[in-house]
PDB file of N, CA and C in Angstrom:
ATOM      1  N   MET A  78     -19.050 -11.707  11.614  1.00 96.00           N
ATOM      2  CA  MET A  78     -17.666 -12.011  11.132  1.00 96.00           C
ATOM      3  C   MET A  78     -16.126 -12.162  12.180  1.00 96.00           C
ATOM      4  N   LEU A  79     -15.278 -12.707  12.270  1.00 98.00           N
ATOM      5  CA  LEU A  79     -14.241 -12.235  13.298  1.00 98.00           C
ATOM      6  C   LEU A  79     -13.169 -12.163  12.209  1.00 98.00           C
ATOM      7  N   ALA A  80     -12.546 -10.996  12.672  1.00 98.00           N
ATOM      8  CA  ALA A  80     -11.249 -10.234  11.861  1.00 98.00           C
ATOM      9  C   ALA A  80     -10.169 -11.230  13.176  1.00 98.00           C
ATOM     10  N   VAL A  81      -9.108 -11.744  12.301  1.00 98.00           N
ATOM     11  CA  VAL A  81      -8.053 -12.277  13.275  1.00 98.00           C
ATOM     12  C   VAL A  81      -6.735 -11.575  12.532  1.00 98.00           C
ATOM     13  N   LEU A  82      -6.187 -10.949  13.662  1.00 98.00           N
ATOM     14  CA  LEU A  82      -4.935  -9.768  13.330  1.00 98.00           C
ATOM     15  C   LEU A  82      -3.653 -10.270  14.141  1.00 98.00           C
ATOM     16  N   GLN A  83      -2.860 -10.845  13.559  1.00 98.00           N
ATOM     17  CA  GLN A  83      -1.385 -11.157  14.329  1.00 98.00           C
ATOM     18  C   GLN A  83      -0.385 -10.271  14.045  1.00 98.00           C
ATOM     19  N   ALA A  84       0.030  -9.609  15.246  1.00 98.00           N
ATOM     20  CA  ALA A  84       1.198  -8.681  15.150  1.00 98.00           C
ATOM     21  C   ALA A  84       2.635  -9.320  14.648  1.00 98.00           C
ATOM     22  N   ARG A  85       3.361  -8.076  13.971  1.00 98.00           N
ATOM     23  CA  ARG A  85       4.416  -8.514  13.693  1.00 98.00           C
ATOM     24  C   ARG A  85       5.296  -8.407  15.019  1.00 98.00           C
ATOM     25  N   PRO A  86       6.545  -9.266  15.028  1.00 95.00           N
ATOM     26  CA  PRO A  86       7.425  -9.199  16.365  1.00 95.00           C
ATOM     27  C   PRO A  86       7.759  -7.519  16.605  1.00 95.00           C
ATOM     28  N   ASN A  87       7.518  -7.306  17.700  1.00 96.00           N
ATOM     29  CA  ASN A  87       7.623  -5.389  18.575  1.00 96.00           C
ATOM     30  C   ASN A  87       6.784  -5.056  17.982  1.00 96.00           C
ATOM     31  N   GLN A  88       5.530  -5.433  17.442  1.00 98.00           N
ATOM     32  CA  GLN A  88       4.216  -4.417  16.607  1.00 98.00           C
ATOM     33  C   GLN A  88       3.292  -4.488  17.659  1.00 98.00           C
ATOM     34  N   HIS A  89       3.215  -5.436  18.899  1.00 97.00           N
ATOM     35  CA  HIS A  89       2.199  -5.700  19.641  1.00 97.00           C
ATOM     36  C   HIS A  89       1.529  -4.800  20.105  1.00 97.00           C
ATOM     37  N   ASP A  90       2.059  -3.809  20.843  1.00 98.00           N
ATOM     38  CA  ASP A  90       1.836  -2.403  21.533  1.00 98.00           C
ATOM     39  C   ASP A  90       0.857  -1.462  20.434  1.00 98.00           C
ATOM     40  N   GLN A  91       1.833  -1.446  19.422  1.00 98.00           N
ATOM     41  CA  GLN A  91       1.095  -0.729  18.364  1.00 98.00           C
ATOM     42  C   GLN A  91      -0.093  -1.074  17.713  1.00 98.00           C
ATOM     43  N   LEU A  92      -0.539  -2.353  17.575  1.00 98.00           N
ATOM     44  CA  LEU A  92      -1.214  -3.022  16.927  1.00 98.00           C
ATOM     45  C   LEU A  92      -2.666  -2.828  18.083  1.00 98.00           C
ATOM     46  N   ARG A  93      -2.068  -3.340  18.824  1.00 98.00           N
ATOM     47  CA  ARG A  93      -3.566  -3.168  20.464  1.00 98.00           C
ATOM     48  C   ARG A  93      -3.516  -1.794  20.192  1.00 98.00           C
ATOM     49  N   ALA A  94      -3.155  -0.776  20.228  1.00 98.00           N
ATOM     50  CA  ALA A  94      -3.539   0.630  20.430  1.00 98.00           C
ATOM     51  C   ALA A  94      -4.334   1.005  19.162  1.00 98.00           C
ATOM     52  N   ALA A  95      -3.927   0.402  17.627  1.00 98.00           N
ATOM     53  CA  ALA A  95      -4.515   0.552  16.628  1.00 98.00           C
ATOM     54  C   ALA A  95      -6.085   0.486  16.506  1.00 98.00           C
ATOM     55  N   LEU A  96      -6.055  -0.975  16.882  1.00 98.00           N
ATOM     56  CA  LEU A  96      -7.010  -1.509  17.328  1.00 98.00           C
ATOM     57  C   LEU A  96      -8.063  -0.839  17.864  1.00 98.00           C
ATOM     58  N   LYS A  97      -7.776  -0.808  19.224  1.00 98.00           N
ATOM     59  CA  LYS A  97      -8.576  -0.070  20.337  1.00 98.00           C
ATOM     60  C   LYS A  97      -9.252   1.088  20.111  1.00 98.00           C
ATOM     61  N   ALA A  98      -8.256   2.301  19.307  1.00 98.00           N
ATOM     62  CA  ALA A  98      -8.960   3.800  18.668  1.00 98.00           C
ATOM     63  C   ALA A  98      -9.883   2.887  17.811  1.00 98.00           C
ATOM     64  N   LEU A  99      -9.993   2.061  17.113  1.00 98.00           N
ATOM     65  CA  LEU A  99     -11.379   1.741  16.050  1.00 98.00           C
ATOM     66  C   LEU A  99     -12.775   1.561  16.874  1.00 98.00           C
ATOM     67  N   VAL A 100     -12.242   1.149  18.071  1.00 98.00           N
ATOM     68  CA  VAL A 100     -13.739   0.520  18.443  1.00 98.00           C
ATOM     69  C   VAL A 100     -14.678   1.609  18.627  1.00 98.00           C
ATOM     70  N   PRO A 101     -14.499   2.463  19.254  1.00 98.00           N
ATOM     71  CA  PRO A 101     -15.559   3.652  19.857  1.00 98.00           C
ATOM     72  C   PRO A 101     -15.986   4.382  18.276  1.00 98.00           C
ATOM     73  N   LEU A 102     -15.287   4.410  17.327  1.00 98.00           N
ATOM     74  CA  LEU A 102     -15.591   5.542  16.190  1.00 98.00           C
ATOM     75  C   LEU A 102     -16.402   4.135  15.663  1.00 98.00           C
ATOM     76  N   THR A 103     -16.352   2.971  15.493  1.00 98.00           N
ATOM     77  CA  THR A 103     -16.743   2.078  14.528  1.00 98.00           C
ATOM     78  C   THR A 103     -18.214   1.687  15.048  1.00 98.00           C
ATOM     79  N   ARG A 104     -18.319   1.613  16.505  1.00 98.00           N
ATOM     80  CA  ARG A 104     -19.853   1.737  17.396  1.00 98.00           C
ATOM     81  C   ARG A 104     -20.651   2.674  17.173  1.00 98.00           C
ATOM     82  N   GLU A 105     -20.007   3.904  16.990  1.00 98.00           N
ATOM     83  CA  GLU A 105     -20.840   4.750  16.463  1.00 98.00           C
ATOM     84  C   GLU A 105     -21.525   5.051  15.574  1.00 98.00           C
ATOM     85  N   GLU A 106     -20.971   4.017  14.211  1.00 98.00           N
ATOM     86  CA  GLU A 106     -21.569   3.893  13.179  1.00 98.00           C
ATOM     87  C   GLU A 106     -23.099   3.277  13.160  1.00 98.00           C
ATOM     88  N   PRO A 107     -23.640   3.854  12.298  1.00 96.00           N
ATOM     89  CA  PRO A 107     -25.057   3.861  12.190  1.00 96.00           C
ATOM     90  C   PRO A 107     -25.398   2.529  12.284  1.00 96.00           C
ATOM     91  N   GLY A 108     -24.536   1.395  11.106  1.00 97.00           N
ATOM     92  CA  GLY A 108     -24.858  -0.032  10.710  1.00 97.00           C
ATOM     93  C   GLY A 108     -24.277  -1.006  11.892  1.00 97.00           C
ATOM     94  N   CYS A 109     -23.306  -0.422  12.837  1.00 98.00           N
ATOM     95  CA  CYS A 109     -22.942  -1.153  13.757  1.00 98.00           C
ATOM     96  C   CYS A 109     -23.719  -1.757  14.494  1.00 98.00           C
ATOM     97  N   ILE A 110     -23.521  -3.262  14.938  1.00 97.00           N
ATOM     98  CA  ILE A 110     -24.727  -4.133  15.699  1.00 97.00           C
ATOM     99  C   ILE A 110     -23.465  -4.298  17.122  1.00 97.00           C
ATOM    100  N   ASP A 111     -22.306  -4.908  16.895  1.00 97.00           N
ATOM    101  CA  ASP A 111     -21.256  -5.262  17.789  1.00 97.00           C
ATOM    102  C   ASP A 111     -19.873  -5.191  16.955  1.00 97.00           C
ATOM    103  N   TYR A 112     -18.617  -4.713  18.041  1.00 98.00           N
ATOM    104  CA  TYR A 112     -17.455  -4.582  17.508  1.00 98.00           C
ATOM    105  C   TYR A 112     -16.821  -4.602  18.632  1.00 98.00           C
ATOM    106  N   THR A 113     -16.363  -5.870  19.217  1.00 98.00           N
ATOM    107  CA  THR A 113     -15.735  -6.114  20.373  1.00 98.00           C
ATOM    108  C   THR A 113     -14.223  -6.595  19.710  1.00 98.00           C
ATOM    109  N   LEU A 114     -13.121  -5.959  20.687  1.00 98.00           N
ATOM    110  CA  LEU A 114     -11.737  -6.605  20.498  1.00 98.00           C
ATOM    111  C   LEU A 114     -11.377  -7.646  21.589  1.00 98.00           C
ATOM    112  N   PHE A 115     -10.722  -8.933  21.158  1.00 98.00           N
ATOM    113  CA  PHE A 115      -9.963  -9.867  21.791  1.00 98.00           C
ATOM    114  C   PHE A 115      -8.770 -10.189  21.973  1.00 98.00           C
ATOM    115  N   GLU A 116      -7.818 -10.219  22.770  1.00 98.00           N
ATOM    116  CA  GLU A 116      -6.495 -10.522  22.514  1.00 98.00           C
ATOM    117  C   GLU A 116      -6.394 -12.097  23.002  1.00 98.00           C
ATOM    118  N   GLN A 117      -6.121 -13.157  22.122  1.00 98.00           N
ATOM    119  CA  GLN A 117      -5.916 -14.279  22.742  1.00 98.00           C
ATOM    120  C   GLN A 117      -5.072 -14.616  23.898  1.00 98.00           C
ATOM    121  N   ALA A 118      -5.373 -15.094  24.812  1.00 97.00           N
ATOM    122  CA  ALA A 118      -4.914 -15.214  26.293  1.00 97.00           C
ATOM    123  C   ALA A 118      -3.695 -16.351  26.397  1.00 97.00           C
ATOM    124  N   ASP A 119      -3.763 -16.775  25.265  1.00 97.00           N
ATOM    125  CA  ASP A 119      -2.123 -17.733  25.184  1.00 97.00           C
ATOM    126  C   ASP A 119      -1.404 -17.526  24.289  1.00 97.00           C
ATOM    127  N   ALA A 120      -1.828 -16.259  23.328  1.00 96.00           N
ATOM    128  CA  ALA A 120      -0.828 -16.100  22.081  1.00 96.00           C
ATOM    129  C   ALA A 120      -1.170 -14.546  22.445  1.00 96.00           C
ATOM    130  N   PRO A 121      -0.496 -13.891  22.872  1.00 95.00           N
ATOM    131  CA  PRO A 121      -0.417 -12.439  23.184  1.00 95.00           C
ATOM    132  C   PRO A 121      -0.205 -11.989  21.728  1.00 95.00           C
ATOM    133  N   GLY A 122      -0.347 -10.859  21.007  1.00 97.00           N
ATOM    134  CA  GLY A 122      -0.378 -10.238  19.804  1.00 97.00           C
ATOM    135  C   GLY A 122      -1.184 -10.560  18.780  1.00 97.00           C
ATOM    136  N   THR A 123      -1.723 -11.861  18.841  1.00 98.00           N
ATOM    137  CA  THR A 123      -3.300 -12.242  18.260  1.00 98.00           C
ATOM    138  C   THR A 123      -4.485 -11.576  18.652  1.00 98.00           C
ATOM    139  N   PHE A 124      -4.970 -11.093  18.160  1.00 98.00           N
ATOM    140  CA  PHE A 124      -6.155 -10.221  18.217  1.00 98.00           C
ATOM    141  C   PHE A 124      -7.184 -10.868  17.173  1.00 98.00           C
ATOM    142  N   TYR A 125      -8.693 -10.556  17.962  1.00 98.00           N
ATOM    143  CA  TYR A 125      -9.873 -10.885  17.190  1.00 98.00           C
ATOM    144  C   TYR A 125     -10.755 -10.018  17.191  1.00 98.00           C
ATOM    145  N   MET A 126     -11.149  -9.574  16.329  1.00 98.00           N
ATOM    146  CA  MET A 126     -12.268  -8.136  16.615  1.00 98.00           C
ATOM    147  C   MET A 126     -13.726  -8.982  16.063  1.00 98.00           C
ATOM    148  N   ARG A 127     -14.499  -9.176  16.655  1.00 98.00           N
ATOM    149  CA  ARG A 127     -16.027  -9.789  16.775  1.00 98.00           C
ATOM    150  C   ARG A 127     -16.632  -8.676  15.980  1.00 98.00           C
ATOM    151  N   GLU A 128     -17.282  -8.737  14.604  1.00 97.00           N
ATOM    152  CA  GLU A 128     -17.823  -7.536  14.145  1.00 97.00           C
ATOM    153  C   GLU A 128     -19.250  -8.182  13.707  1.00 97.00           C
ATOM    154  N   SER A 129     -20.421  -7.459  13.486  1.00 97.00           N
ATOM    155  CA  SER A 129     -21.552  -7.364  13.426  1.00 97.00           C
ATOM    156  C   SER A 129     -22.043  -6.015  13.020  1.00 97.00           C
ATOM    157  N   PHE A 130     -22.355  -6.231  11.579  1.00 97.00           N
ATOM    158  CA  PHE A 130     -23.302  -4.791  10.756  1.00 97.00           C
ATOM    159  C   PHE A 130     -24.563  -5.314  10.446  1.00 97.00           C
ATOM    160  N   THR A 131     -25.232  -4.229  10.404  1.00 97.00           N
ATOM    161  CA  THR A 131     -26.640  -4.707   9.984  1.00 97.00           C
ATOM    162  C   THR A 131     -26.913  -5.234   8.769  1.00 97.00           C
ATOM    163  N   ASP A 132     -26.123  -5.140   7.782  1.00 96.00           N
ATOM    164  CA  ASP A 132     -25.894  -5.771   6.186  1.00 96.00           C
ATOM    165  C   ASP A 132     -24.660  -5.266   5.617  1.00 96.00           C
ATOM    166  N   GLN A 133     -24.255  -5.632   4.363  1.00 95.00           N
ATOM    167  CA  GLN A 133     -22.978  -5.400   3.713  1.00 95.00           C
ATOM    168  C   GLN A 133     -22.667  -4.206   3.521  1.00 95.00           C
ATOM    169  N   ALA A 134     -23.724  -3.592   2.761  1.00 98.00           N
ATOM    170  CA  ALA A 134     -23.516  -2.094   2.825  1.00 98.00           C
ATOM    171  C   ALA A 134     -22.964  -1.091   4.437  1.00 98.00           C
ATOM    172  N   ALA A 135     -23.460  -1.837   5.108  1.00 98.00           N
ATOM    173  CA  ALA A 135     -22.775  -1.070   6.558  1.00 98.00           C
ATOM    174  C   ALA A 135     -21.582  -1.389   7.190  1.00 98.00           C
ATOM    175  N   LEU A 136     -21.228  -2.728   6.284  1.00 97.00           N
ATOM    176  CA  LEU A 136     -19.544  -3.026   6.248  1.00 97.00           C
ATOM    177  C   LEU A 136     -19.029  -2.559   5.570  1.00 97.00           C
ATOM    178  N   ASP A 137     -19.559  -2.488   4.402  1.00 97.00           N
ATOM    179  CA  ASP A 137     -18.844  -1.310   3.318  1.00 97.00           C
ATOM    180  C   ASP A 137     -18.386  -0.055   3.554  1.00 97.00           C
ATOM    181  N   GLU A 138     -19.523   0.448   4.199  1.00 98.00           N
ATOM    182  CA  GLU A 138     -19.334   2.029   4.753  1.00 98.00           C
ATOM    183  C   GLU A 138     -18.141   1.932   5.496  1.00 98.00           C
ATOM    184  N   HIS A 139     -18.132   0.776   6.603  1.00 98.00           N
ATOM    185  CA  HIS A 139     -17.123   1.069   7.651  1.00 98.00           C
ATOM    186  C   HIS A 139     -15.764   0.947   7.096  1.00 98.00           C
ATOM    187  N   ILE A 140     -15.260  -0.046   6.189  1.00 97.00           N
ATOM    188  CA  ILE A 140     -14.727  -0.347   5.225  1.00 97.00           C
ATOM    189  C   ILE A 140     -14.011   1.062   4.983  1.00 97.00           C
ATOM    190  N   ALA A 141     -14.937   1.718   4.280  1.00 98.00           N
ATOM    191  CA  ALA A 141     -14.760   3.218   3.500  1.00 98.00           C
ATOM    192  C   ALA A 141     -14.470   3.934   4.808  1.00 98.00           C
ATOM    193  N   THR A 142     -14.511   4.075   5.790  1.00 98.00           N
ATOM    194  CA  THR A 142     -14.304   5.462   6.337  1.00 98.00           C
ATOM    195  C   THR A 142     -13.089   5.795   6.625  1.00 98.00           C
ATOM    196  N   PRO A 143     -12.743   6.853   6.909  1.00 98.00           N
ATOM    197  CA  PRO A 143     -11.283   7.462   6.817  1.00 98.00           C
ATOM    198  C   PRO A 143     -10.499   6.794   7.871  1.00 98.00           C
ATOM    199  N   TYR A 144     -11.134   6.618   8.980  1.00 98.00           N
ATOM    200  CA  TYR A 144     -10.324   5.988  10.119  1.00 98.00           C
ATOM    201  C   TYR A 144      -9.895   4.472  10.028  1.00 98.00           C
ATOM    202  N   PHE A 145     -10.620   3.574   9.013  1.00 98.00           N
ATOM    203  CA  PHE A 145     -10.434   2.280   9.042  1.00 98.00           C
ATOM    204  C   PHE A 145      -9.246   2.386   7.715  1.00 98.00           C
ATOM    205  N   GLN A 146      -9.783   2.979   6.696  1.00 98.00           N
ATOM    206  CA  GLN A 146      -8.684   3.501   5.821  1.00 98.00           C
ATOM    207  C   GLN A 146      -7.083   3.588   6.006  1.00 98.00           C
ATOM    208  N   SER A 147      -7.228   4.703   7.117  1.00 98.00           N
ATOM    209  CA  SER A 147      -5.744   4.988   7.883  1.00 98.00           C
ATOM    210  C   SER A 147      -5.123   3.956   8.439  1.00 98.00           C
ATOM    211  N   PHE A 148      -5.914   3.027   9.088  1.00 98.00           N
ATOM    212  CA  PHE A 148      -5.595   1.731   9.789  1.00 98.00           C
ATOM    213  C   PHE A 148      -5.109   0.809   8.774  1.00 98.00           C
ATOM    214  N   ALA A 149      -5.912   0.256   7.775  1.00 97.00           N
ATOM    215  CA  ALA A 149      -5.330  -0.184   6.699  1.00 97.00           C
ATOM    216  C   ALA A 149      -4.350  -0.223   5.939  1.00 97.00           C
ATOM    217  N   LYS A 150      -3.868   1.413   5.979  1.00 98.00           N
ATOM    218  CA  LYS A 150      -2.433   1.670   5.186  1.00 98.00           C
ATOM    219  C   LYS A 150      -1.443   1.053   5.980  1.00 98.00           C
ATOM    220  N   ARG A 151      -1.487   0.759   7.202  1.00 98.00           N
ATOM    221  CA  ARG A 151      -0.462   0.196   8.172  1.00 98.00           C
ATOM    222  C   ARG A 151      -0.291  -1.379   8.360  1.00 98.00           C
ATOM    223  N   PHE A 152      -1.089  -2.250   7.453  1.00 98.00           N
ATOM    224  CA  PHE A 152      -0.946  -3.397   7.447  1.00 98.00           C
ATOM    225  C   PHE A 152       0.173  -3.739   7.198  1.00 98.00           C
ATOM    226  N   ASP A 153       0.835  -3.629   6.333  1.00 97.00           N
ATOM    227  CA  ASP A 153       2.218  -4.030   6.016  1.00 97.00           C
ATOM    228  C   ASP A 153       2.993  -3.515   7.465  1.00 97.00           C
ATOM    229  N   GLU A 154       2.918  -2.628   8.252  1.00 97.00           N
ATOM    230  CA  GLU A 154       3.953  -2.085   9.209  1.00 97.00           C
ATOM    231  C   GLU A 154       3.702  -3.136  10.218  1.00 97.00           C
ATOM    232  N   LEU A 155       2.286  -3.515  10.596  1.00 98.00           N
ATOM    233  CA  LEU A 155       1.966  -4.056  12.101  1.00 98.00           C
ATOM    234  C   LEU A 155       1.368  -5.448  11.808  1.00 98.00           C
ATOM    235  N   LEU A 156       1.135  -6.087  10.980  1.00 98.00           N
ATOM    236  CA  LEU A 156       0.619  -7.516  10.668  1.00 98.00           C
ATOM    237  C   LEU A 156       1.785  -8.236  10.029  1.00 98.00           C
ATOM    238  N   ASP A 157       1.674  -9.423  11.090  1.00 98.00           N
ATOM    239  CA  ASP A 157       2.781 -10.603  10.494  1.00 98.00           C
ATOM    240  C   ASP A 157       2.140 -11.285   9.330  1.00 98.00           C
ATOM    241  N   ARG A 158       1.172 -11.394   9.328  1.00 97.00           N
ATOM    242  CA  ARG A 158       0.428 -12.172   8.039  1.00 97.00           C
ATOM    243  C   ARG A 158      -0.812 -11.606   7.854  1.00 97.00           C
ATOM    244  N   PRO A 159      -1.210 -11.506   6.837  1.00 97.00           N
ATOM    245  CA  PRO A 159      -2.413 -10.634   6.084  1.00 97.00           C
ATOM    246  C   PRO A 159      -3.805 -11.385   6.858  1.00 97.00           C
ATOM    247  N   LEU A 160      -4.368 -10.161   7.246  1.00 96.00           N
ATOM    248  CA  LEU A 160      -5.790  -9.756   7.601  1.00 96.00           C
ATOM    249  C   LEU A 160      -6.553 -11.196   7.176  1.00 96.00           C
ATOM    250  N   HIS A 161      -7.265 -12.224   8.470  1.00 97.00           N
ATOM    251  CA  HIS A 161      -7.898 -13.097   8.087  1.00 97.00           C
ATOM    252  C   HIS A 161      -9.185 -12.988   8.612  1.00 97.00           C
ATOM    253  N   LEU A 162     -10.144 -13.130   7.471  1.00 96.00           N
ATOM    254  CA  LEU A 162     -11.720 -12.701   7.779  1.00 96.00           C
ATOM    255  C   LEU A 162     -12.438 -14.007   7.797  1.00 96.00           C
ATOM    256  N   ILE A 163     -13.339 -14.332   8.964  1.00 97.00           N
ATOM    257  CA  ILE A 163     -14.050 -15.643   9.170  1.00 97.00           C
ATOM    258  C   ILE A 163     -15.339 -14.989   9.280  1.00 97.00           C
ATOM    259  N   TYR A 164     -15.900 -15.379   8.351  1.00 94.00           N
ATOM    260  CA  TYR A 164     -17.429 -15.083   8.230  1.00 94.00           C
ATOM    261  C   TYR A 164     -18.554 -16.420   8.858  1.00 94.00           C
ATOM    262  N   LEU A 165     -19.058 -15.614   9.807  1.00 94.00           N
ATOM    263  CA  LEU A 165     -19.927 -16.464  10.116  1.00 94.00           C
ATOM    264  C   LEU A 165     -21.479 -16.304  10.341  1.00 94.00           C
ATOM    265  N   ASN A 166     -22.512 -17.211  10.244  1.00 91.00           N
ATOM    266  CA  ASN A 166     -23.856 -17.250  10.298  1.00 91.00           C
ATOM    267  C   ASN A 166     -24.190 -17.554  11.871  1.00 91.00           C
ATOM    268  N   GLU A 167     -25.301 -16.880  12.244  1.00 87.00           N
ATOM    269  CA  GLU A 167     -25.855 -17.244  13.402  1.00 87.00           C
ATOM    270  C   GLU A 167     -26.681 -18.148  13.441  1.00 87.00           C
ATOM    271  N   VAL A 168     -26.535 -19.165  14.476  1.00 96.00           N
ATOM    272  CA  VAL A 168     -27.627 -20.212  14.559  1.00 96.00           C
ATOM    273  C   VAL A 168     -28.817 -20.047  15.403  1.00 96.00           C
ATOM    274  N   VAL A 169     -29.551 -20.007  15.058  1.00 92.00           N
ATOM    275  CA  VAL A 169     -30.904 -19.295  16.038  1.00 92.00           C
ATOM    276  C   VAL A 169     -31.711 -20.895  15.801  1.00 92.00           C
TER     277      VAL A 169
END
């Protein structure tokens, strides 16, 4: 899955910091396979979180963590548009 997050004007640094804070905590979750943050090179303030969890239950547990819920409460403050989730299937 890719999570796409666009910072509000003047919230670029705050969104980056909030996202960076999630990375080490999430990577420690037992169901986390990958949690990598990217910023679009030609569009500063547009962030992509590449996320992979063992299953839907692990993703649901991630979303329910206190640190993610704390971040989610800041969406209106930090995000210029709603969080956009792109679900992907691996091609093998």
